[in-house]
XYZ file of C-alpha atoms in Angstrom:
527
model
C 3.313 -18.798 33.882
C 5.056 -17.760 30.333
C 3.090 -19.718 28.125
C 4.146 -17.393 25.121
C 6.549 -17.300 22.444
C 7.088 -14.320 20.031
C 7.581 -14.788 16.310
C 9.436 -11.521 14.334
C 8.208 -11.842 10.818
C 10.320 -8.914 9.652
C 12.250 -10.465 6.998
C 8.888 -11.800 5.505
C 5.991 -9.203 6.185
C 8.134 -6.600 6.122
C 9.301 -7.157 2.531
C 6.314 -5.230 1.561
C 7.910 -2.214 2.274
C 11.047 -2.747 0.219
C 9.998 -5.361 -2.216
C 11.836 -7.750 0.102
C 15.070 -6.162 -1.205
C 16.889 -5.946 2.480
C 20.296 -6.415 1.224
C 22.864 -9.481 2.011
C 24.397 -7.549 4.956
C 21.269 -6.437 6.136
C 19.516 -10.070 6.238
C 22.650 -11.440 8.107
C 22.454 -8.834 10.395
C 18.602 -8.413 11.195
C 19.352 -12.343 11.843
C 22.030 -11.888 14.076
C 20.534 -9.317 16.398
C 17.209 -11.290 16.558
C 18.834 -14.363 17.033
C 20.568 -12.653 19.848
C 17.982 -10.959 21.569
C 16.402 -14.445 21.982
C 13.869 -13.829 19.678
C 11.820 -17.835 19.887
C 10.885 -18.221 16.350
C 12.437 -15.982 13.274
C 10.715 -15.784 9.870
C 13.680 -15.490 7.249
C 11.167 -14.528 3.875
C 9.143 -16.153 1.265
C 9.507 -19.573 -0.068
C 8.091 -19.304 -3.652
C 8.365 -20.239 -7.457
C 7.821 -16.286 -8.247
C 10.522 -14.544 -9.907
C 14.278 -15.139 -9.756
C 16.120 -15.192 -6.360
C 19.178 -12.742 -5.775
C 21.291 -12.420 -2.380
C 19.913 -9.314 -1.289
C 16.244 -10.570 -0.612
C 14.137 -12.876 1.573
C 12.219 -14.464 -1.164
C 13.485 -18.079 -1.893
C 13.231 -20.062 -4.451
C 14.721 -23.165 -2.877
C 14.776 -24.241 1.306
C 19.008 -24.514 0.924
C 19.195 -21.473 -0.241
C 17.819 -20.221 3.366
C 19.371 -22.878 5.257
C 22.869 -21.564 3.749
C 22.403 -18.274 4.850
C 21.462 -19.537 8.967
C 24.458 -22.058 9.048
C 26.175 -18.897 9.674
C 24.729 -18.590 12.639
C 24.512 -19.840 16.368
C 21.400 -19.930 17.837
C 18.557 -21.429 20.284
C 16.090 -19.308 17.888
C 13.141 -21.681 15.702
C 13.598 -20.631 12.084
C 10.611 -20.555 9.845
C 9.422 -19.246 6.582
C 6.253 -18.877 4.670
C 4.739 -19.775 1.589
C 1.507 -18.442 0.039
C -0.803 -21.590 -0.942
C -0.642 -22.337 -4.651
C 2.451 -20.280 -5.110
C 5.000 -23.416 -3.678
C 4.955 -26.960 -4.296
C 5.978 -28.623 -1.213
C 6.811 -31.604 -3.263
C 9.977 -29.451 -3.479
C 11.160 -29.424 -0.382
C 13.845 -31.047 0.932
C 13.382 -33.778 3.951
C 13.864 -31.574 7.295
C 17.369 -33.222 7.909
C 17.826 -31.724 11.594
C 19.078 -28.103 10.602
C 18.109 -24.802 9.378
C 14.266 -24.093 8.488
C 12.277 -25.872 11.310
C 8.666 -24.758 9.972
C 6.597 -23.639 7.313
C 4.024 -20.806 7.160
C 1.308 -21.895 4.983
C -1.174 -19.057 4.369
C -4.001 -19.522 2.520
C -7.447 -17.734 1.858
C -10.782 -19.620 3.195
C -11.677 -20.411 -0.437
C -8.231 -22.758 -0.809
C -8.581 -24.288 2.952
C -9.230 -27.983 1.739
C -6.272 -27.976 -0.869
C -4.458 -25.722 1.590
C -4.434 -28.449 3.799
C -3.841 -30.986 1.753
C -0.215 -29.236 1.190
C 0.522 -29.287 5.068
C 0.211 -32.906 5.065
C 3.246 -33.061 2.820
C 4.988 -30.703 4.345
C 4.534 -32.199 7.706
C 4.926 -35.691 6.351
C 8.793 -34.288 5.200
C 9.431 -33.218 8.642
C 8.663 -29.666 9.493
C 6.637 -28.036 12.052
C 3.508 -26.636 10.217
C 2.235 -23.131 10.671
C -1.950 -22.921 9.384
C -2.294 -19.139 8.647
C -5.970 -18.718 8.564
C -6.012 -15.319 6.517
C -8.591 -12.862 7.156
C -9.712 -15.018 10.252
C -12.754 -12.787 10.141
C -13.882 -13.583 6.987
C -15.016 -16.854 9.057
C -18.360 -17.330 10.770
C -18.138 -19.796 13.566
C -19.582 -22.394 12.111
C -16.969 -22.238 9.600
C -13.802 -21.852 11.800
C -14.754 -24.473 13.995
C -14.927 -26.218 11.019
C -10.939 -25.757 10.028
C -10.721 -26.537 13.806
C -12.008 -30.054 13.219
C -9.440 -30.177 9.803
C -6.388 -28.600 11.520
C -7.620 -31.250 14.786
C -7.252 -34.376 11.731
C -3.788 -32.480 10.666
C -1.832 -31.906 13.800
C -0.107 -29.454 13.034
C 2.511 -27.446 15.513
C 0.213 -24.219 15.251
C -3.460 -23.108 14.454
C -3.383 -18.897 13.702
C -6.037 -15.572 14.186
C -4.818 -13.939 11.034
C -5.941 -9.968 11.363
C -5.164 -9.480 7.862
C -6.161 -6.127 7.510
C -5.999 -4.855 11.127
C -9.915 -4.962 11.654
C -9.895 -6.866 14.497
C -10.737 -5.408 18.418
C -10.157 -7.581 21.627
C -13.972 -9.020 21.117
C -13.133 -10.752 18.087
C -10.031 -11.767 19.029
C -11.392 -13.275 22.710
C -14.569 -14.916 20.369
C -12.348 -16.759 18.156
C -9.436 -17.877 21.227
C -12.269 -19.578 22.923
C -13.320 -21.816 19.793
C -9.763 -22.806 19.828
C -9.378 -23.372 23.174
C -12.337 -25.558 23.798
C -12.034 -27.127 20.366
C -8.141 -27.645 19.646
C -6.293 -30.848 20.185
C -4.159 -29.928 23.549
C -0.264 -29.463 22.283
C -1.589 -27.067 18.970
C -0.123 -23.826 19.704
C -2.402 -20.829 19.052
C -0.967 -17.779 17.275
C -2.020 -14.250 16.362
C -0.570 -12.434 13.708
C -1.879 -8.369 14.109
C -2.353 -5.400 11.899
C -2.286 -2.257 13.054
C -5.017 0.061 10.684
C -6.709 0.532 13.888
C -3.726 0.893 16.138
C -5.219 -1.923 18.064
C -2.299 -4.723 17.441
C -0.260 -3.941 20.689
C -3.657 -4.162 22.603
C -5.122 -6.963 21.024
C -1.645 -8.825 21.884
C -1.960 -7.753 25.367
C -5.566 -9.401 25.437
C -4.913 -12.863 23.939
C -1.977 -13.145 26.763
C -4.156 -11.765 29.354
C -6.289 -14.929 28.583
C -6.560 -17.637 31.213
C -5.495 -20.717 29.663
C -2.801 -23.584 29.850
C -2.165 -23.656 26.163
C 0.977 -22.666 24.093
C 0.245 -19.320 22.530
C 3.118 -17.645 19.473
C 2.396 -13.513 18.971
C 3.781 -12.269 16.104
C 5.987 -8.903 14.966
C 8.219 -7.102 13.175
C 10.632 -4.540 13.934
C 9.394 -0.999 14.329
C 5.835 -2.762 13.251
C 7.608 -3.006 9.340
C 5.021 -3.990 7.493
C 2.451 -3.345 4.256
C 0.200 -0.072 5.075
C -0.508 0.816 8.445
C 1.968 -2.199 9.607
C 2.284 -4.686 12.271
C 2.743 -5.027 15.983
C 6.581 -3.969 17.445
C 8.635 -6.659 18.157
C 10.581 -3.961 20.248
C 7.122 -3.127 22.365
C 5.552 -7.038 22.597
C 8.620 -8.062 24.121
C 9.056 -4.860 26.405
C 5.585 -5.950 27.710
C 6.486 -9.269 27.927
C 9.769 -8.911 30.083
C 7.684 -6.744 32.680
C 4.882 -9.092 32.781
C 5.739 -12.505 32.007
C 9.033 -12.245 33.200
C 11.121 -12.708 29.947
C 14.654 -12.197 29.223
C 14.457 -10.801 25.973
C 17.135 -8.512 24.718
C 15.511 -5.378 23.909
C 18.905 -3.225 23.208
C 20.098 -5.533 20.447
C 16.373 -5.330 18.837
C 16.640 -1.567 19.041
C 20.777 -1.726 17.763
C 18.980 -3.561 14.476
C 16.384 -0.633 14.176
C 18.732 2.408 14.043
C 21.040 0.338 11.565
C 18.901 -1.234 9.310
C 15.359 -0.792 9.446
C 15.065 3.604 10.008
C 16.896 3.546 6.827
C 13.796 1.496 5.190
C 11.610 3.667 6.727
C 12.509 7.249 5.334
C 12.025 5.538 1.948
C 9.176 4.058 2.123
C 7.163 5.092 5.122
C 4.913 2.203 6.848
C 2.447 2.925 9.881
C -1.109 4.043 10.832
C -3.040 6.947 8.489
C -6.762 7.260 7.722
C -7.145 5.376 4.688
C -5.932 1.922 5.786
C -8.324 2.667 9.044
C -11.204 2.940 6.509
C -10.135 -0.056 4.829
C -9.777 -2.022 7.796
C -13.318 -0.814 8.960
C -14.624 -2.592 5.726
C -12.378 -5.636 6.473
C -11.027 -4.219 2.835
C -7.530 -5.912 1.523
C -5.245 -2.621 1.843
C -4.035 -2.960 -1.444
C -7.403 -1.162 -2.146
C -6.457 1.380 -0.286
C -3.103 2.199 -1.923
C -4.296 2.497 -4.848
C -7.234 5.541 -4.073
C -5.021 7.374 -1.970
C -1.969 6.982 -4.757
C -4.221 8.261 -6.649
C -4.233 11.498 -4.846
C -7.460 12.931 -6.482
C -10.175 12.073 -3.880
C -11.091 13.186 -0.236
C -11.411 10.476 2.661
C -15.155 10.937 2.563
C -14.602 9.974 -1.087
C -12.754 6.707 -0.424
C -15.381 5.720 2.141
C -17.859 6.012 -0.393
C -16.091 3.667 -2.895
C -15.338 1.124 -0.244
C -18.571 1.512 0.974
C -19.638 0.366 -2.991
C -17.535 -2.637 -2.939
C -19.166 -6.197 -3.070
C -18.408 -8.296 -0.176
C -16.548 -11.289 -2.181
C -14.381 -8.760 -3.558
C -12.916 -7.308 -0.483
C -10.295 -10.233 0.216
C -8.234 -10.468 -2.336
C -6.972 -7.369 -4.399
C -8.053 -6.976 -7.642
C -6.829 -4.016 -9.306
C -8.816 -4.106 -12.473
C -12.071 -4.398 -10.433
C -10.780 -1.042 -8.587
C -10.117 0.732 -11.218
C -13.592 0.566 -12.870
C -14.935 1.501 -9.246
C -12.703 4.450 -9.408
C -13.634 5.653 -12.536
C -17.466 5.084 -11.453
C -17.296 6.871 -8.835
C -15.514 9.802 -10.835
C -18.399 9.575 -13.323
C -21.311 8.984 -11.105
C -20.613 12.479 -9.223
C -23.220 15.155 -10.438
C -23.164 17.649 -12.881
C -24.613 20.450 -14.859
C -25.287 19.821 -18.626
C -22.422 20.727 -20.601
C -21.737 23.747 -21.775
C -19.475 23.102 -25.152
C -20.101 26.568 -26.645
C -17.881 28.231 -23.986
C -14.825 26.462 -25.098
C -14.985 29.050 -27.898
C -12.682 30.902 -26.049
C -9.883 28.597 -26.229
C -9.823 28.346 -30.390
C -7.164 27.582 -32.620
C -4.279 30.515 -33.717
C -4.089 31.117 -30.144
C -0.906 30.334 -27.572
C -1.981 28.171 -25.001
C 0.647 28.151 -21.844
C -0.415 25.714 -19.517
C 0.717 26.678 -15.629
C 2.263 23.362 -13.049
C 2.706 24.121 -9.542
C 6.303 22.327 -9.874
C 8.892 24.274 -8.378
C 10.188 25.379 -11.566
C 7.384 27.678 -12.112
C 8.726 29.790 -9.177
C 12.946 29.538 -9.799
C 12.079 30.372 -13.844
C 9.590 33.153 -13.161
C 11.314 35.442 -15.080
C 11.146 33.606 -18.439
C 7.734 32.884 -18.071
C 6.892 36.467 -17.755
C 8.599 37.230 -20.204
C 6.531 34.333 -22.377
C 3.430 36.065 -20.913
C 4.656 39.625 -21.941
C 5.625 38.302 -25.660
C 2.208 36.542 -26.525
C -1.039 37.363 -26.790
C -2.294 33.934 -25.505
C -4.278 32.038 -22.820
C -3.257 30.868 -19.493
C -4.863 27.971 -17.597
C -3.783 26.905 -14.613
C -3.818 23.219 -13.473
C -5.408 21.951 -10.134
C -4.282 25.508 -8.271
C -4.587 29.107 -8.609
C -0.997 30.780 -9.213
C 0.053 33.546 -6.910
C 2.612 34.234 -9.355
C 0.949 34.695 -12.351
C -2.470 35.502 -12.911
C -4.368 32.800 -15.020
C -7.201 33.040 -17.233
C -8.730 29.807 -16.349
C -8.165 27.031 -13.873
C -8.251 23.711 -14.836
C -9.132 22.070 -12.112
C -10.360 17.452 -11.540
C -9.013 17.055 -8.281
C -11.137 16.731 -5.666
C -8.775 16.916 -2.653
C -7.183 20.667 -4.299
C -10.734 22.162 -4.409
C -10.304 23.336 -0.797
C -7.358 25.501 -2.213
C -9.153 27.236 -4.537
C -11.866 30.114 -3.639
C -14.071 28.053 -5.903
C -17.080 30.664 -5.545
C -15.002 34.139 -6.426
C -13.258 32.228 -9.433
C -16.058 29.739 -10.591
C -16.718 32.112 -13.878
C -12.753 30.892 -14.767
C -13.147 27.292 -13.638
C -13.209 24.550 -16.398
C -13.717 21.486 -14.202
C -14.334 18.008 -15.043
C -17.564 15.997 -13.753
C -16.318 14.734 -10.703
C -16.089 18.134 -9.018
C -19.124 19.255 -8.003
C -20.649 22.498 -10.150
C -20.934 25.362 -8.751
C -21.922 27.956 -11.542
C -18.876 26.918 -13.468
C -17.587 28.769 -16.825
C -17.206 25.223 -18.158
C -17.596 21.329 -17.150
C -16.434 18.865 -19.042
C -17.494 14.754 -18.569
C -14.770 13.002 -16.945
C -14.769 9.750 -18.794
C -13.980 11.716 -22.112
C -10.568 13.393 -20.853
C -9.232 9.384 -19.376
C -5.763 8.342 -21.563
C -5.091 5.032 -22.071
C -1.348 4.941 -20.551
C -1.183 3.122 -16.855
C -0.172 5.701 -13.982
C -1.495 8.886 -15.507
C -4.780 7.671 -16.743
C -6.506 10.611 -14.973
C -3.453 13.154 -14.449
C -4.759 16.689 -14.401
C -2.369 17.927 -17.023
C -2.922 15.027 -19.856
C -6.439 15.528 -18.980
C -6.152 19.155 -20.114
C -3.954 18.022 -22.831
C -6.487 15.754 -24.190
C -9.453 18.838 -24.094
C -7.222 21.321 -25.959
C -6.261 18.815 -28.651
C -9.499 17.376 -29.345
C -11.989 20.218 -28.770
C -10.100 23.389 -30.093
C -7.645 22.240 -32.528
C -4.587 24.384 -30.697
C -1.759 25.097 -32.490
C 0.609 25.803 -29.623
C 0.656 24.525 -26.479
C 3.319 25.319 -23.745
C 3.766 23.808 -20.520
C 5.734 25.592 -17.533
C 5.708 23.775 -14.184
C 5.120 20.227 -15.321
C 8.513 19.235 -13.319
C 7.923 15.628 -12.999
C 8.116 13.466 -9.457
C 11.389 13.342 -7.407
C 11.598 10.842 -4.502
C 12.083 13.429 -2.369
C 8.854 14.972 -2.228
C 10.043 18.214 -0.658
C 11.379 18.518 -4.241
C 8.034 18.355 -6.347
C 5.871 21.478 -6.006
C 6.661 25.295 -5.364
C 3.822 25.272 -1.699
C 4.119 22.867 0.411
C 0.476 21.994 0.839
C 0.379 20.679 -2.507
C 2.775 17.783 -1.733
C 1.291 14.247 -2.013
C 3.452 11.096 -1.131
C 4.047 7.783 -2.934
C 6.203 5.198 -2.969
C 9.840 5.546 -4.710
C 8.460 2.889 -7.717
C 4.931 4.916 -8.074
C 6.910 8.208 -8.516
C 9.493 6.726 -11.083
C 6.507 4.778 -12.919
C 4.602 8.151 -13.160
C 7.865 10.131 -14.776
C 8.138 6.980 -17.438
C 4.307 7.495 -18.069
C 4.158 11.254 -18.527
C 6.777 10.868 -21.296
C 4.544 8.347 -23.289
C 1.625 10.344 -22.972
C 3.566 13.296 -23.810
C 5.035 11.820 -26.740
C 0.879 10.862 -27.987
C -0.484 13.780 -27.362
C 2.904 15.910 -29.469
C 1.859 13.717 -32.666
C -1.486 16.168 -32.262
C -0.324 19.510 -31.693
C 2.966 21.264 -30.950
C 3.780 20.803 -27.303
C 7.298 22.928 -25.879
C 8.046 23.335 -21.972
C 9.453 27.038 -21.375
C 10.804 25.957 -17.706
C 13.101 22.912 -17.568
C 11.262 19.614 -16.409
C 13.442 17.999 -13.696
C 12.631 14.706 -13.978
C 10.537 14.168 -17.091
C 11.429 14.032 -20.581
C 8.942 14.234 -23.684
């Protein structure tokens, strides 16, 4: 018996890729190809009153808007959307008048359930098929979810969901929480499961709840090549390959994979989506990935180092993202990390009448060698390296307050030339400065290794001259950004502009101090 439908949330989940920015062409076509593939029930975006709505995305502001865009097409295919509770007022919705969006996706965190609900009845009283998205299902003890069993029982509405918000889930939890909507569920309330994949568990999972013995309605959702914030969702292209060999469906696979090479590969060179370490530790904390993000954008701390902060984090905080509350973990942690007492008198060295070139890996340093030797050759000054050890050029110090580029360094032949900041563990160090005293106040580049540096020279030595060489800025291509290859770190197109636009401010401060000159040409940063 096929008692399964499959839902592609694409257009909607997998927004958070591309800031929901598909493109007008794109939308119709994704549409089109899901439509017919015989896809049962298509998400088209967000219904919300955030921002302004253009053509090229798949957040709405208004229900006609959507239904415009699906008159021009012909299909069998439910269309749904969602809306985030307390960012929509159904009172705005249209009466369902027979055509376009069928249901609405109401999602909603276990702290809003009770108004949450209260919303569906309106929305159901106008017409549509409801959708209750239970976020972070696991968040829910028993008691509790048999509890917005009993509510969703009172409700009716056309579906009751497992939400694996942040991919924690395995096949016990998912099995545990079926059967309390099995026995417990008014008979005609579909049961759906919407997967994450931090664990690389959401194809398996998917195969479990439909390996289940029971009569009811069940709705699996997915998204094209598993598009989808952090590690990403279930394949629409491998639930329904499963499904056609076991449940003997006619779904259209080639028109699914047609839609991949056209649209969605292009989405995924820019902005890459799918499993990696850091959004397995936050799922094993049942951690919102947002969290995640921001450490490993960061690009200053080791996975053991993550684990420890997410370790850290109180339990009520874990759910929703709250970046503020992140960043004072994060700089914590950075201070928390012991040290030696520091050792001012040694920054003697780096006094005032004295040249100060400060060495970037960016590429720059390597394609204008020559004038930076012949900088070297001309002054008498003093060379610190940032975060590496040049094989061009031989450094007098390294400045070094990443974590993760300590394992590039032969810490214990060079630690007599290492001025480190507290986070990195001492090992016999020339100098160690506390962390919390070399933090900026400009957003993005708070901690950057090269305003931290800035920010020592200028208030401890009173330099005259300081000259940067390497300090390239961040293409989008990050091939592009440093002169080795293992340096490389990876961010998303909007994190790398952001940091660019951030370097210049700080920049700017830190030339009202002392007089700051690059000798290579910055690609993409101005001052």
């Amino acid at each position: 018996m096929n008692n399964s439908k499959v839902l592609d949330c694409t257009l909607r989940d997998g927004g958070y890729c591309n800031q929901w920015k598909f493109g007008e062409k794109n939308i119709i076509k994704v549409l089109s190809k899901l439509t017919e593939a015989k896809i049962d029930i298509i998400e088209c975006g967000f219904l919300t009153n955030k921002g302004i709505y253009t053509e090229d995305y798949t957040k709405y502001n208004h229900i006609e808007t959507i239904n415009g865009i699906l008159q021009k097409l012909s299909s069998n295919s439910m269309f749904v959307c969602m809306l985030n509770y307390g960012e929509f007022d159904a009172e705005q919705l249209p009466r369902y008048n027979g055509e376009g969006i069928q249901g609405i996706r109401v999602a909603f965190h276990k702290k809003n359930k009770l108004q949450a609900i209260e919303e569906c009845k309106k929305i159901k009283e106008k017409g549509y098929k409801v959708f209750l998205q239970a976020m972070v299902s696991l968040s829910y003890t028993d008691q509790e979810f048999l509890e917005l069993i009993h509510d969703c029982n009172e409700l009716e509405p056309y579906a009751l969901y497992i939400v694996d918000s942040f991919g924690a889930m395995e096949w016990r939890d998912i099995v545990r929480y079926f059967y309390l909507m099995e026995h417990n569920l008014k008979k005609g309330i579909y049961i759906g499961y919407h997967a994450h994949n931090n664990k690389q568990l959401a194809y398996s999972n998917a195969q479990k709840m439909l390996q289940l013995q029971t009569n009811r309605q069940l709705i699996i959702d997915s998204s094209l090549m598993g598009m989808g914030r952090g590690a990403g969702n279930l394949n629409t292209e491998l639930i329904i390959e499963y499904l056609n060999r076991n449940k003997k469906s006619e779904y259209q696979i080639k028109l699914l994979l047609q839609a991949i090479d056209e649209v969605i590969n292009s989405f995924f060179h820019r902005s890459f989506w799918g499993y990696s370490a850091v959004y397995y530790l936050s799922s094993t904390y049942n951690i919102h990935p947002n969290y995640a993000t921001y450490l490993s954008d960061k690009n200053t701390l080791k996975l053991e180092n993550i684990d420890e902060i997410f370790s850290e984090m109180d339990v009520e905080k874990r759910v929703s993202y709250d970046q503020n509350y992140i960043e004072k973990l994060y700089r914590r942690y950075m201070l928390n990390i012991d040290t030696e007492p520091i050792m001012f008198q040694r920054i003697q060295s780096l006094r005032k009448n004295k040249k100060i070139l400060i060495l970037l890996p960016g590429k720059s340093i390597e394609e204008e060698s020559k004038i930076i030797h012949e900088f070297m050759e001309k002054y008498d000054g003093i060379t610190i390296s940032v975060n590496f050890s040049s094989r061009i050029y031989k450094e007098d110090y390294i400045f070094l307050s990443n974590l993760r580029r300590t394992e590039t360094i032969d810490i214990v032949n060079n630690a007599n030339r290492i001025i480190a900041t507290s986070n990195i563990p001492n090992n016999g160090f020339y100098l160690s400065i506390p962390y919390k005293k070399l933090l900026n106040d400009v957003p993005y580049v708070e901690d950057n290794a090269c305003m931290m540096l800035l920010k020592l020279l200028t208030l401890f030595t009173e330099a005259d001259e300081i000259y940067l060489a390497g300090l390239d800025g961040f293409s989008t291509d990050s091939r592009r950004n440093y002169y080795r290859s293992e340096y490389e770190i990876f961010a998303k197109n909007e994190t790398y502009q952001a940091i660019n636009q951030a370097l210049a401010i700080a920049l700017g401060q830190f030339a009202k101090e002392c007089k700051i000159q690059f000798i290579t040409t910055p690609r993409y940063v101005t001052m």
